[in-house]
Tab-separated table of C-alpha atoms and ligand atoms in Angstrom:
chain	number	residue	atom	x	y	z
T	293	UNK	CA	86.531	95.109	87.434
T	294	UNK	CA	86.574	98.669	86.530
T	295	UNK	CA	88.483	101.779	87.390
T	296	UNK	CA	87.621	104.281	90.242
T	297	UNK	CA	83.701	105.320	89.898
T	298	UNK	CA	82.990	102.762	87.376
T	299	UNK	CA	80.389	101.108	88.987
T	300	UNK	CA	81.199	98.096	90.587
T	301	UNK	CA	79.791	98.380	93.863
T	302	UNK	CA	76.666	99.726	92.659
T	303	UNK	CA	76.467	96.837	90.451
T	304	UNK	CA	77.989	93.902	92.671
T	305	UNK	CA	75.306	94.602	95.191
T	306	UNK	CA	72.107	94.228	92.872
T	307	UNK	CA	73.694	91.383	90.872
T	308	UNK	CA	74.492	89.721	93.228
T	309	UNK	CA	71.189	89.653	94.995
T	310	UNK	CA	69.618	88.561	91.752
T	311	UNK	CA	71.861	85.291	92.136
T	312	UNK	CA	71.144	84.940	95.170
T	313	UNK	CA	75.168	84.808	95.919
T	314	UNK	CA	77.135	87.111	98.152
T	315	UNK	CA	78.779	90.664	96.942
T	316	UNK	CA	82.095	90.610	98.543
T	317	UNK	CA	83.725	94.257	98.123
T	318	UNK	CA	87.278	94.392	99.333
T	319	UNK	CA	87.138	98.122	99.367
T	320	UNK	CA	83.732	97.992	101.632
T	321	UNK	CA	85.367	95.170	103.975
T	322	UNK	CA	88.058	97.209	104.401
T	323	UNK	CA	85.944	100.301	105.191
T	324	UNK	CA	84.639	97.791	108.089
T	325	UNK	CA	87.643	97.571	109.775
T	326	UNK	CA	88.502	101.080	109.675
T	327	UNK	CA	85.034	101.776	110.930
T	328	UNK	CA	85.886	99.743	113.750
T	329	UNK	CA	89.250	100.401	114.213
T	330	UNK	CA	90.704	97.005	114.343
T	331	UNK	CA	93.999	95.977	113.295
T	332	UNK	CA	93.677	95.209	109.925
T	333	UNK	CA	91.881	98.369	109.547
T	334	UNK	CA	94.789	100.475	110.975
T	335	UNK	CA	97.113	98.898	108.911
T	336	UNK	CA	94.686	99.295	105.894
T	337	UNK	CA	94.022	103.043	106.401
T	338	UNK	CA	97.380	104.217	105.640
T	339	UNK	CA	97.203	102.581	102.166
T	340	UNK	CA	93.822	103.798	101.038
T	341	UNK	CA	93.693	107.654	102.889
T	342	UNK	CA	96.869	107.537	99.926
T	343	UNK	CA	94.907	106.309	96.764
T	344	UNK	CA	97.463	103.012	97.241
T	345	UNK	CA	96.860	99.388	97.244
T	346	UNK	CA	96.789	97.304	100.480
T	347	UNK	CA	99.649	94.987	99.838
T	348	UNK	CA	98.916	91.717	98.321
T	349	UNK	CA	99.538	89.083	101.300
T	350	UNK	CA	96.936	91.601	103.346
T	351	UNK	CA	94.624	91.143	101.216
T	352	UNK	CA	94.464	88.094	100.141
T	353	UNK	CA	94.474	86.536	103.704
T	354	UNK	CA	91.127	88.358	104.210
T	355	UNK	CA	89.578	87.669	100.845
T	356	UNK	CA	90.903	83.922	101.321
T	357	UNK	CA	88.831	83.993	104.914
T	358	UNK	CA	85.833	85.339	103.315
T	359	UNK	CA	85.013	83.071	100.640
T	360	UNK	CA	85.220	80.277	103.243
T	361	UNK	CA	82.697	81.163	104.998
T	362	UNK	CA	79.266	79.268	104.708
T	363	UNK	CA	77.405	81.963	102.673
T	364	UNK	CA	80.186	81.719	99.689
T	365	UNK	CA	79.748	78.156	99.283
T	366	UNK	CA	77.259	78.594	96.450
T	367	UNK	CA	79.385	81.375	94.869
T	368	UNK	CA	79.994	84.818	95.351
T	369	UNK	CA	80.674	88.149	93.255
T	370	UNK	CA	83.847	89.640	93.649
T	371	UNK	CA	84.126	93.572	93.747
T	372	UNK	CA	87.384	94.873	93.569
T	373	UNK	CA	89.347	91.968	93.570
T	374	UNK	CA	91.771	90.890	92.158
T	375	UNK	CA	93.849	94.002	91.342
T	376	UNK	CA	97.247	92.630	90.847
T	377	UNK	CA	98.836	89.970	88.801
T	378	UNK	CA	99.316	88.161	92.520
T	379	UNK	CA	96.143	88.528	93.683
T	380	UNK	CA	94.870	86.486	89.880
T	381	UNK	CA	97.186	83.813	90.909
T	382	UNK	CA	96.622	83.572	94.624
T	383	UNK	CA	92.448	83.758	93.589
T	384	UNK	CA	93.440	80.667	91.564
T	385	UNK	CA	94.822	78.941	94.050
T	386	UNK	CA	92.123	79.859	96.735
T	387	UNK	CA	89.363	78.672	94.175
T	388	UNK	CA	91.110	75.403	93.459
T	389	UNK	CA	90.621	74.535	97.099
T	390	UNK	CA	87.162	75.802	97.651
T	391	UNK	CA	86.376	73.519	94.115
T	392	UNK	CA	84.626	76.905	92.478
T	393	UNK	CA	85.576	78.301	89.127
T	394	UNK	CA	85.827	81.621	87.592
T	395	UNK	CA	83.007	81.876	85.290
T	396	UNK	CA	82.937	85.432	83.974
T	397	UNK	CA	85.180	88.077	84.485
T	398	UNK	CA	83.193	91.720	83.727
T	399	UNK	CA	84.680	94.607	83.363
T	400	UNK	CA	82.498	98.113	83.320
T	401	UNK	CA	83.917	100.506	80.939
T	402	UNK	CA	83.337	104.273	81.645
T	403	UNK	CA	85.017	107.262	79.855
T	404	UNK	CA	87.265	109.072	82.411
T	405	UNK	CA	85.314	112.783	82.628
T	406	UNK	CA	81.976	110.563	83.690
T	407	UNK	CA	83.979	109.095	86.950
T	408	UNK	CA	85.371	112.135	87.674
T	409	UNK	CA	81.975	113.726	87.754
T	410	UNK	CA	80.323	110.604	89.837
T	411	UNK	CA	83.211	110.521	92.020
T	412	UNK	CA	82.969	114.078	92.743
T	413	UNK	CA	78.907	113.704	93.335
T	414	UNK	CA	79.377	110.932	95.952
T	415	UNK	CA	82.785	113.115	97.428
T	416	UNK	CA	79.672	115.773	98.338
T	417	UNK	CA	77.123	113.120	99.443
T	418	UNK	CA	79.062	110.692	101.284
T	419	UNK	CA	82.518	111.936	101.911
T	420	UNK	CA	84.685	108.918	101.579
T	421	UNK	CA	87.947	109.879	102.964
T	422	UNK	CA	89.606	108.883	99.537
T	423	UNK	CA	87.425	111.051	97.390
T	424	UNK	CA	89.290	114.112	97.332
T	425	UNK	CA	90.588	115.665	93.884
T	426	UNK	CA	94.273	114.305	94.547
T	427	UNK	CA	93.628	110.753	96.045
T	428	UNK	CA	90.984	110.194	93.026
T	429	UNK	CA	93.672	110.975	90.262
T	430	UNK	CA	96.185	108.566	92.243
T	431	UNK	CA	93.573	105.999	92.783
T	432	UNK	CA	93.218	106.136	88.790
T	433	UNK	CA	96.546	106.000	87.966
T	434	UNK	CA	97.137	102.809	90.322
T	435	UNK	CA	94.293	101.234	88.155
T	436	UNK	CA	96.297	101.793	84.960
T	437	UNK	CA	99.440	100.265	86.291
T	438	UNK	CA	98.274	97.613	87.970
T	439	UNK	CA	95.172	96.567	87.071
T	440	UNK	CA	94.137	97.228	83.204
T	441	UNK	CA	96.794	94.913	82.934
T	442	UNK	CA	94.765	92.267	84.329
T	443	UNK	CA	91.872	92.645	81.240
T	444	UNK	CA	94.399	90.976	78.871
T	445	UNK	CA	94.912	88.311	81.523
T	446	UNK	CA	91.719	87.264	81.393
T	447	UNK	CA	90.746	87.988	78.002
T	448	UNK	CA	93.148	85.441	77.095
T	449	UNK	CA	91.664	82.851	79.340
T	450	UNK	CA	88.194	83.430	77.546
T	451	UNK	CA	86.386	85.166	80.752
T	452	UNK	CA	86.082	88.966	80.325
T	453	UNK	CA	83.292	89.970	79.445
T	454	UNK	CA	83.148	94.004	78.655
T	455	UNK	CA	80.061	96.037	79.462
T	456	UNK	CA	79.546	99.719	78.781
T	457	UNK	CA	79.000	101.608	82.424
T	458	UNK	CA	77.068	104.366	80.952
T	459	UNK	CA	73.384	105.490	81.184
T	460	UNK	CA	71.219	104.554	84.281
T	461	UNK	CA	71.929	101.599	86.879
T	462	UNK	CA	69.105	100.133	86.167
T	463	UNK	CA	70.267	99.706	82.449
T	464	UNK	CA	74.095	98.528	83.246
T	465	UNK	CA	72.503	96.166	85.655
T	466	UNK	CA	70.405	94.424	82.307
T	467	UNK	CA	73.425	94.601	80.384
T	468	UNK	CA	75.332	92.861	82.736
T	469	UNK	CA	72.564	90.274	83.223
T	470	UNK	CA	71.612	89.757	79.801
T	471	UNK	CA	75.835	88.616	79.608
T	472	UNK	CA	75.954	86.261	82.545
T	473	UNK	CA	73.089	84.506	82.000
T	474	UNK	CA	74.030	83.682	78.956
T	475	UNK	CA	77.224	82.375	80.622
T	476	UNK	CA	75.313	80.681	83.225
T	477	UNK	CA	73.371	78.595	80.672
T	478	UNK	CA	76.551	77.532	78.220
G	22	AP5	P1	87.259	100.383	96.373
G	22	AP5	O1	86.306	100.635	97.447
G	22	AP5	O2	87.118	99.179	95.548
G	22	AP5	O3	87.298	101.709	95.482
G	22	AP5	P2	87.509	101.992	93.933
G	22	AP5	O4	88.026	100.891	93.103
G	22	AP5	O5	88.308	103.245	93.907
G	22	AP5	O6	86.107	102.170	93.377
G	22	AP5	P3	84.878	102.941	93.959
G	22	AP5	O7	84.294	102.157	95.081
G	22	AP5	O8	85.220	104.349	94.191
G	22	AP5	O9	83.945	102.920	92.673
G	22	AP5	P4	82.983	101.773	92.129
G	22	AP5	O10	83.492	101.280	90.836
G	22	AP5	O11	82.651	100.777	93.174
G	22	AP5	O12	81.731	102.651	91.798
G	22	AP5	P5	80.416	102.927	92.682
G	22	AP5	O13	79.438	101.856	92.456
G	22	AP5	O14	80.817	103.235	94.073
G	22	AP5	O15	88.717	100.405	96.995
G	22	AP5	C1	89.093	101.411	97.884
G	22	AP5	C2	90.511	101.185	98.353
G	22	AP5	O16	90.580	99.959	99.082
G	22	AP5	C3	91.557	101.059	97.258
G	22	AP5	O17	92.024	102.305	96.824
G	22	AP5	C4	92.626	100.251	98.000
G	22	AP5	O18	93.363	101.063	98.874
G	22	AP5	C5	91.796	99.304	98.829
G	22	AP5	N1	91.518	98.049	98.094
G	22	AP5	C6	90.305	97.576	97.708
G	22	AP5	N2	90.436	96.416	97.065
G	22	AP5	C7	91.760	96.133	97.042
G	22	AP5	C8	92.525	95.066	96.491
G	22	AP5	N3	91.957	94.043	95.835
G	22	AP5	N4	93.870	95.107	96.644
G	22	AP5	C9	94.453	96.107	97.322
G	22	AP5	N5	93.798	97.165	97.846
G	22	AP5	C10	92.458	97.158	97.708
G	22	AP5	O19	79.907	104.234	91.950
G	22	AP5	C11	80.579	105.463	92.103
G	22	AP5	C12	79.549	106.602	92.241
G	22	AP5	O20	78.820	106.694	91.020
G	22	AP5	C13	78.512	106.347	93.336
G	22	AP5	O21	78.173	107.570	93.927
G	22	AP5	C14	77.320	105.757	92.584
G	22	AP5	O22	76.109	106.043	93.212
G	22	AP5	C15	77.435	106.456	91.234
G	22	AP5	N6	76.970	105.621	90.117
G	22	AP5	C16	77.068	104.267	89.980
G	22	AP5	N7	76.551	103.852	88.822
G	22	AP5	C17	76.106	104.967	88.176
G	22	AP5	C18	75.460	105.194	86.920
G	22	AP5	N8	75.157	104.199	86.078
G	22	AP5	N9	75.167	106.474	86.590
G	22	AP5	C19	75.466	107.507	87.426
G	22	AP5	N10	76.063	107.344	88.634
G	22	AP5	C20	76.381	106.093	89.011
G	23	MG	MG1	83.219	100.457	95.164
């Protein structure tokens, strides 16, 4: 977890690979479809182009399909999801039946002038049609409403597990190591 520019797909992707698990990035699955036009894509556009969640039963359908396939079986990382109190509950469920557990929840903390700056950087590089100045500020405030929330949902379960997003990749990526293997060995 994380807000807007925080880090998480950088870090999902080289994590994950050291786990030898899956990344699965709603945001990049739903980038996909829009890619290829397909339905879910179309219908998925109109939310993010606005800085807006894709509504929960969307969502979850397609997260729900992608953990069951054969690669996930070991485990996966989530990136991006869950966002919404019914997307922690429906993850639940989904887990439940797959017989996986949650073992760490990680959240990347970064102060909001650095993800303006990165967001703005990869708005010049890459030109991700919700990078502009306005979609950015509402993809940030749809964080604080519906997600932040979230942290205290999981801190109270035990899982989160807070890691400072500053300084180079390379260094977030041992900090958030140096945390779940610990969790991996207890
Ligand atoms: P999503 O793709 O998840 O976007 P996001 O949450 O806005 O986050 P970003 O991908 O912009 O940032 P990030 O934290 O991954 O950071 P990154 O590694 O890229 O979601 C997009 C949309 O899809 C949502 O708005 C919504 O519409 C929809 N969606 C997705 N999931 C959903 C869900 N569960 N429910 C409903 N709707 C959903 O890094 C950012 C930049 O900084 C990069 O350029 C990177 O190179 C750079 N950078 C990374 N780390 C560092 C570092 N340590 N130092 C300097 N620069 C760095
Ligand atoms: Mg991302």
């Amino acid at each position: 977890m994380g807000p807007p520019g925080a880090g998480k797909g950088t870090q999902a992707e080289i994590v994950a690979e050291r786990f030898g698990i899956p990344a699965i990035s709603t945001g990049d699955i739903f980038r996909a479809n829009v890619a290829e036009n397909t339905e879910l894509g179309i219908e998925a556009k109109r939310y993010m182009d606005a800085g807006e969640y894709v509504p929960d039963a969307v969502t979850n359908l397609m997260v729900r399909n992608r953990i069951d396939e054969e690669d996930a079986a070991k485990g996966f990382l989530l990136d991006g999801y869950p966002r919404t109190l019914d997307q922690v509950e429906e993850l639940d469920g989904m887990i439940r039946h797959t017989g996986h557990r949650l073992d760490a929840v990680v959240v990347l903390t970064v102060d909001p002038g650095e993800l303006g700056a990165r967001l703005s950087a990869r708005a010049q590089k890459e030109g991700r049609a919700d990078d502009t100045e306005e979609v950015i500020r509402r993809r940030q405030e749809v964080y604080t409403e519906q997600t932040e929330p979230l942290i205290d949902v999981y801190r109270k379960r035990g899982l989160l597990r807070e890691v400072d997003g500053l300084g180079e990749v390379d260094e977030v990526t041992e900090r958030i190591m140096s945390i779940l293997t610990q969790v991996e060995e207890s």
